[in-house]
Amino acid sequence: MNPPKTDARRHHDPTIRGFASDNYAGAHPEVMAALALANGGHQVAYGEDDYTDHLQQIIRSHFGPTAEAFPVFNGTGANVVALQAVTDRWGAVICAESAHINVDEGGAPERMGGLKLLTVPTPDGKLTPELIDRQAFGWDDEHRAMPQVVSITQSTELGTLYTPEEIRAIVEHAHRHGMRVHLDGSRIANAAASLDVPMRTFTNAVGVDILSLGGTKNGALFGEAVVVLNQDAVRQMKHLRKMSMQLASKMRFVSVQLEALLAKDLWLRNARHANEMAQRLAEGVRAVHGVEILYPVQANGVFARLPHDVSERLMKKYRFYFWDEAAGDVRWMCAFDTREEDVDGFVAALKEEMAR
């Protein structure tokens, strides 16, 4: 049977890859194949389909028998819904100053979720019990938003990792104060691959209450999920997801992507490759005089400092972003489809520009 004809045309060069974001990558071929498999015929809408039902089994295999997944459209939506689920109207969320919910979500947790973010400066993107205590007070003070949740990111926005023991310490500290713990896992696969442990080791096994599970940055076309790990910590998740405009009518097309990633080891293969390319990039960059790597390279990102004019010239050849333009700090991200020749070409271009 011949494939259906289409008037659509390719408008980009698929051989070009940059280092701006793992969101720039396309979808993994196995994910695209899964989408095609789920297409055709009719399935019940709004999550009552067979694919979303089967996804629950897969999620429990990763996160324990009480885990429940609520697929959503995107990472910001996952974070807003998850945080709403574990806070009251008067509640606040303690997070790192560099957290995605604070810096990169357009104020959505506060504007759309009605949450107050209580931020803490961190040298490496990671909270500790001591840093949490800078904001963990005033529960009986009606003049202050009540700290109810600690939100951490794994891997962090600076590419660093929490060990399972560090997350356990945070969870135990938060729970002693009556607070819940949310984990933003937009790059959770990269963290698990780097730590070489199952995702459960630093989530449900150490007491995390609710999780934003990433898919898009690791090979999905679109779609994430809120995973409830502690059923006693949340209320009315189905209503919150709908009210937050994150209920997909054709949810099977979100669920089947997560199934394709998580049912076997595609999630891990993709993350390991992205991490390996980041290590290759870091090794190449370290050999370039005048370039400083700012943080340990533990996942799929490299943060560096170099002359501003060099970055501007290099950006004309490869897409990437300034992290702190005033300081000359940049971020280079690798993805599941980053190739060795992409990395080597970038390092060669960097050397050339630094020599000018």
C-alpha positions as CSV (number, residue, x, y, z in Angstrom):
1,M,0.0,0.0,0.0
2,N,1.4,3.4,-1.0
3,P,1.7,6.0,1.8
4,P,-0.8,8.8,1.6
5,K,0.3,11.9,-0.3
6,T,0.8,15.2,1.4
7,D,1.5,18.7,0.4
8,A,3.7,19.3,3.4
9,R,7.4,20.1,2.7
10,R,10.5,20.0,4.8
11,H,11.5,23.5,5.7
12,H,14.7,22.8,7.6
13,D,18.0,21.0,7.1
14,P,17.9,17.9,9.3
15,T,21.7,17.6,9.3
16,I,22.0,20.8,11.4
17,R,22.3,20.4,15.2
18,G,23.1,22.9,17.8
19,F,23.7,23.0,21.5
20,A,20.9,25.4,22.6
21,S,18.5,22.9,24.2
22,D,17.6,19.3,24.2
23,N,14.1,20.6,23.3
24,Y,15.5,21.4,19.8
25,A,15.8,17.7,19.0
26,G,13.1,15.9,17.1
27,A,11.2,12.9,18.3
28,H,13.0,9.5,18.5
29,P,12.0,7.2,15.7
30,E,10.7,4.6,18.1
31,V,8.4,7.2,19.6
32,M,7.2,8.2,16.2
33,A,6.5,4.5,15.4
34,A,4.5,4.2,18.6
35,L,2.4,7.2,17.7
36,A,1.6,5.6,14.3
37,L,0.7,2.4,16.1
38,A,-1.7,4.2,18.4
39,N,-3.3,6.0,15.5
40,G,-6.4,4.8,13.6
41,G,-9.8,3.8,14.9
42,H,-11.5,5.3,17.9
43,Q,-10.4,5.3,21.5
44,V,-12.2,6.8,24.4
45,A,-11.1,10.4,25.0
46,Y,-9.8,12.2,28.1
47,G,-7.6,9.4,29.5
48,E,-10.1,6.5,29.4
49,D,-8.2,4.9,26.5
50,D,-6.2,1.6,26.5
51,Y,-2.9,3.3,26.2
52,T,-3.3,5.5,29.2
53,D,-4.5,2.5,31.2
54,H,-1.5,0.5,30.2
55,L,0.8,3.4,31.0
56,Q,-0.2,3.0,34.7
57,Q,1.3,-0.4,34.8
58,I,4.6,0.9,33.4
59,I,4.7,3.8,35.8
60,R,4.2,1.4,38.7
61,S,7.1,-0.8,37.5
62,H,9.3,2.3,37.8
63,F,7.9,4.1,40.9
64,G,6.1,1.5,43.0
65,P,2.6,0.0,43.3
66,T,0.9,3.1,44.6
67,A,2.2,5.4,41.8
68,E,-0.4,7.0,39.5
69,A,0.4,9.0,36.3
70,F,-1.6,11.9,35.0
71,P,-0.3,12.8,31.5
72,V,-0.2,16.5,30.6
73,F,1.0,18.6,27.7
74,N,4.2,20.1,28.9
75,G,6.7,20.6,31.7
76,T,5.3,23.9,33.0
77,G,1.9,22.4,33.1
78,A,3.2,19.4,35.0
79,N,4.9,21.6,37.6
80,V,1.9,23.9,38.1
81,V,-0.6,21.0,38.4
82,A,1.7,19.0,40.8
83,L,2.4,22.0,43.0
84,Q,-1.3,22.9,43.2
85,A,-2.0,19.4,44.2
86,V,0.1,19.6,47.3
87,T,-0.6,23.2,48.5
88,D,-3.5,25.1,50.0
89,R,-4.6,28.5,48.7
90,W,-2.4,30.1,51.3
91,G,0.6,27.8,50.7
92,A,4.1,28.5,49.5
93,V,6.8,26.5,47.8
94,I,10.5,26.6,48.8
95,C,12.8,26.2,45.8
96,A,16.3,27.1,44.6
97,E,16.6,30.6,43.1
98,S,17.7,29.0,39.9
99,A,14.7,26.6,39.7
100,H,12.9,26.3,36.5
101,I,9.6,27.1,38.2
102,N,11.1,30.4,39.3
103,V,13.2,31.5,36.3
104,D,11.8,29.9,33.2
105,E,8.0,29.5,33.5
106,G,6.8,33.0,32.9
107,G,5.5,33.3,36.5
108,A,3.0,30.4,35.8
109,P,3.2,28.8,39.2
110,E,2.4,32.1,40.8
111,R,0.0,33.6,38.2
112,M,-1.8,30.4,37.2
113,G,-1.3,28.2,40.2
114,G,-1.8,30.9,42.8
115,L,1.4,29.9,44.6
116,K,4.0,31.9,46.4
117,L,7.6,30.9,45.6
118,L,10.1,31.3,48.4
119,T,13.5,31.2,46.7
120,V,16.9,30.4,48.2
121,P,20.3,31.2,46.5
122,T,22.3,28.0,45.9
123,P,25.9,27.8,44.7
124,D,25.2,24.7,42.5
125,G,21.5,24.6,42.0
126,K,20.9,22.2,44.9
127,L,18.9,22.7,48.1
128,T,20.0,21.3,51.4
129,P,18.1,21.1,54.7
130,E,20.2,24.1,56.0
131,L,19.3,26.2,52.9
132,I,15.6,25.2,53.2
133,D,15.6,26.5,56.7
134,R,16.2,30.0,55.4
135,Q,12.6,30.0,54.2
136,A,11.0,27.2,56.4
137,F,9.4,29.3,59.1
138,G,6.3,31.3,60.0
139,W,3.7,28.6,59.6
140,D,1.4,30.3,62.2
141,D,2.1,33.8,60.8
142,E,-1.0,34.9,58.9
143,H,1.1,37.7,57.3
144,R,3.4,35.2,55.6
145,A,2.6,32.6,52.9
146,M,2.8,29.2,54.6
147,P,5.7,27.0,53.5
148,Q,4.0,23.7,52.5
149,V,6.2,22.3,49.8
150,V,9.9,21.9,48.9
151,S,10.5,21.6,45.2
152,I,13.8,20.3,43.9
153,T,15.0,19.6,40.3
154,Q,16.8,16.4,39.3
155,S,19.0,17.0,37.3
156,T,19.2,20.6,38.4
157,E,19.1,23.6,36.1
158,L,22.9,23.9,36.4
159,G,23.4,20.3,35.3
160,T,24.3,19.0,38.7
161,L,22.8,16.0,40.5
162,Y,21.4,15.2,43.9
163,T,22.5,11.8,45.3
164,P,19.7,9.6,46.7
165,E,21.1,10.3,50.2
166,E,20.9,14.1,49.7
167,I,17.2,13.8,48.5
168,R,16.4,11.5,51.4
169,A,17.8,14.1,53.8
170,I,15.7,16.8,52.2
171,V,12.6,14.7,52.3
172,E,13.0,13.8,56.0
173,H,13.7,17.4,56.9
174,A,10.7,18.6,55.0
175,H,8.4,16.0,56.4
176,R,9.4,16.8,59.9
177,H,8.1,20.3,59.3
178,G,4.9,19.0,57.8
179,M,5.9,19.9,54.2
180,R,5.6,17.8,51.1
181,V,8.4,17.3,48.5
182,H,8.0,17.8,44.7
183,L,10.6,16.7,42.3
184,D,10.8,18.4,38.9
185,G,12.1,15.6,36.7
186,S,12.1,17.1,33.3
187,R,15.6,15.5,32.9
188,I,15.1,12.7,35.4
189,A,16.3,10.2,32.9
190,N,19.7,12.0,32.5
191,A,20.0,11.9,36.3
192,A,19.2,8.2,36.6
193,A,21.6,7.4,33.7
194,S,24.4,9.4,35.3
195,L,23.9,8.0,38.8
196,D,23.4,4.5,37.3
197,V,20.4,3.8,39.5
198,P,16.7,3.2,38.8
199,M,14.5,6.3,39.0
200,R,12.8,4.9,42.1
201,T,16.0,5.1,44.0
202,F,15.8,8.9,44.4
203,T,12.0,9.3,44.2
204,N,9.5,7.0,45.9
205,A,12.2,5.0,47.7
206,V,13.4,8.1,49.6
207,G,9.9,9.5,50.2
208,V,9.3,12.1,47.4
209,D,5.6,12.8,47.3
210,I,4.9,14.0,43.8
211,L,6.9,14.1,40.6
212,S,6.9,15.9,37.3
213,L,8.0,13.3,34.8
214,G,9.8,14.6,31.7
215,G,9.5,13.1,28.2
216,T,10.0,15.9,25.7
217,K,13.7,16.5,26.5
218,N,14.4,12.8,26.1
219,G,12.9,11.9,22.8
220,A,9.1,12.5,23.0
221,L,7.3,14.7,20.5
222,F,5.4,16.3,23.3
223,G,4.0,15.3,26.7
224,E,5.0,14.9,30.3
225,A,3.2,13.4,33.3
226,V,2.5,14.3,36.9
227,V,3.2,11.1,38.9
228,V,1.6,10.9,42.3
229,L,3.8,8.9,44.6
230,N,2.1,9.5,47.9
231,Q,-1.6,9.3,47.4
232,D,-2.2,10.8,50.9
233,A,-0.4,14.0,49.8
234,V,-2.8,15.1,47.0
235,R,-6.4,16.0,46.5
236,Q,-8.5,16.0,43.4
237,M,-5.8,15.6,40.8
238,K,-8.3,14.9,38.0
239,H,-10.1,18.2,38.6
240,L,-6.8,20.2,39.0
241,R,-5.5,18.9,35.7
242,K,-8.7,19.9,33.9
243,M,-8.9,23.3,35.6
244,S,-5.3,23.9,34.6
245,M,-5.9,23.3,30.9
246,Q,-3.7,20.2,30.9
247,L,-6.3,17.5,30.1
248,A,-5.6,16.2,26.6
249,S,-8.7,14.9,24.8
250,K,-6.7,12.5,22.6
251,M,-4.5,11.5,25.6
252,R,-3.5,8.2,24.0
253,F,-1.0,10.2,21.9
254,V,0.7,11.4,25.1
255,S,0.5,8.1,26.9
256,V,1.9,6.0,24.0
257,Q,5.0,8.2,23.8
258,L,5.7,7.7,27.5
259,E,5.1,4.0,27.0
260,A,7.6,3.9,24.2
261,L,10.2,5.5,26.3
262,L,9.6,3.7,29.6
263,A,8.3,0.2,28.7
264,K,11.8,-1.0,28.0
265,D,15.1,1.0,28.0
266,L,14.7,3.7,25.4
267,W,14.5,6.4,28.1
268,L,17.8,5.1,29.5
269,R,19.5,4.7,26.1
270,N,18.6,8.2,25.1
271,A,19.7,9.8,28.3
272,R,23.0,7.9,28.4
273,H,23.9,9.0,24.9
274,A,23.1,12.6,25.7
275,N,25.2,12.5,28.9
276,E,28.1,10.9,27.0
277,M,28.0,13.6,24.4
278,A,28.1,16.2,27.2
279,Q,31.2,14.5,28.6
280,R,32.8,14.5,25.2
281,L,32.0,18.2,24.8
282,A,33.4,19.0,28.3
283,E,36.6,17.1,27.6
284,G,37.1,19.0,24.3
285,V,36.3,22.4,25.9
286,R,38.7,21.9,28.8
287,A,41.5,21.7,26.2
288,V,40.7,25.2,24.9
289,H,42.7,27.9,26.7
290,G,40.6,30.7,28.0
291,V,37.4,28.7,28.5
292,E,36.2,27.9,32.0
293,I,33.7,25.2,32.8
294,L,31.6,26.5,35.7
295,Y,29.9,23.4,37.2
296,P,30.5,19.7,37.4
297,V,29.2,18.1,34.2
298,Q,27.0,15.4,35.6
299,A,24.1,15.2,33.1
300,N,23.7,16.5,29.5
301,G,24.6,20.1,30.0
302,V,27.9,22.0,30.0
303,F,28.0,25.5,31.5
304,A,31.0,27.6,30.6
305,R,32.5,31.1,30.7
306,L,34.2,32.6,27.7
307,P,34.7,36.0,26.1
308,H,31.4,37.6,25.0
309,D,32.5,38.4,21.5
310,V,33.6,34.8,21.0
311,S,30.2,33.5,22.0
312,E,28.4,35.9,19.6
313,R,30.5,34.8,16.7
314,L,30.1,31.1,17.6
315,M,26.4,31.5,17.9
316,K,26.3,32.3,14.1
317,K,27.6,28.8,13.5
318,Y,25.9,26.9,16.3
319,R,22.8,27.8,18.2
320,F,23.2,28.1,22.0
321,Y,22.2,30.6,24.7
322,F,23.8,32.9,27.2
323,W,23.1,31.8,30.7
324,D,24.4,35.0,32.3
325,E,25.2,37.4,29.5
326,A,26.8,40.0,31.7
327,A,29.3,37.5,33.1
328,G,29.8,35.8,29.7
329,D,28.3,32.5,30.9
330,V,26.8,30.2,28.4
331,R,24.9,26.8,28.4
332,W,25.5,24.0,25.9
333,M,23.0,21.2,25.9
334,C,23.3,17.7,24.3
335,A,20.4,15.6,23.2
336,F,19.6,12.0,22.3
337,D,20.5,12.7,18.7
338,T,23.7,14.7,19.3
339,R,26.5,13.0,17.3
340,E,30.2,12.8,18.0
341,E,30.9,14.8,14.8
342,D,28.6,17.5,16.1
343,V,30.6,17.8,19.3
344,D,33.9,17.7,17.5
345,G,32.9,20.2,15.0
346,F,31.7,22.6,17.7
347,V,34.9,22.2,19.7
348,A,36.9,22.9,16.5
349,A,34.8,26.0,15.8
350,L,35.3,27.2,19.4
351,K,39.1,26.8,19.1
352,E,39.1,28.8,15.9
353,E,37.1,31.6,17.4
354,M,39.2,31.7,20.6
355,A,42.3,32.0,18.5
356,R,41.0,35.0,16.6
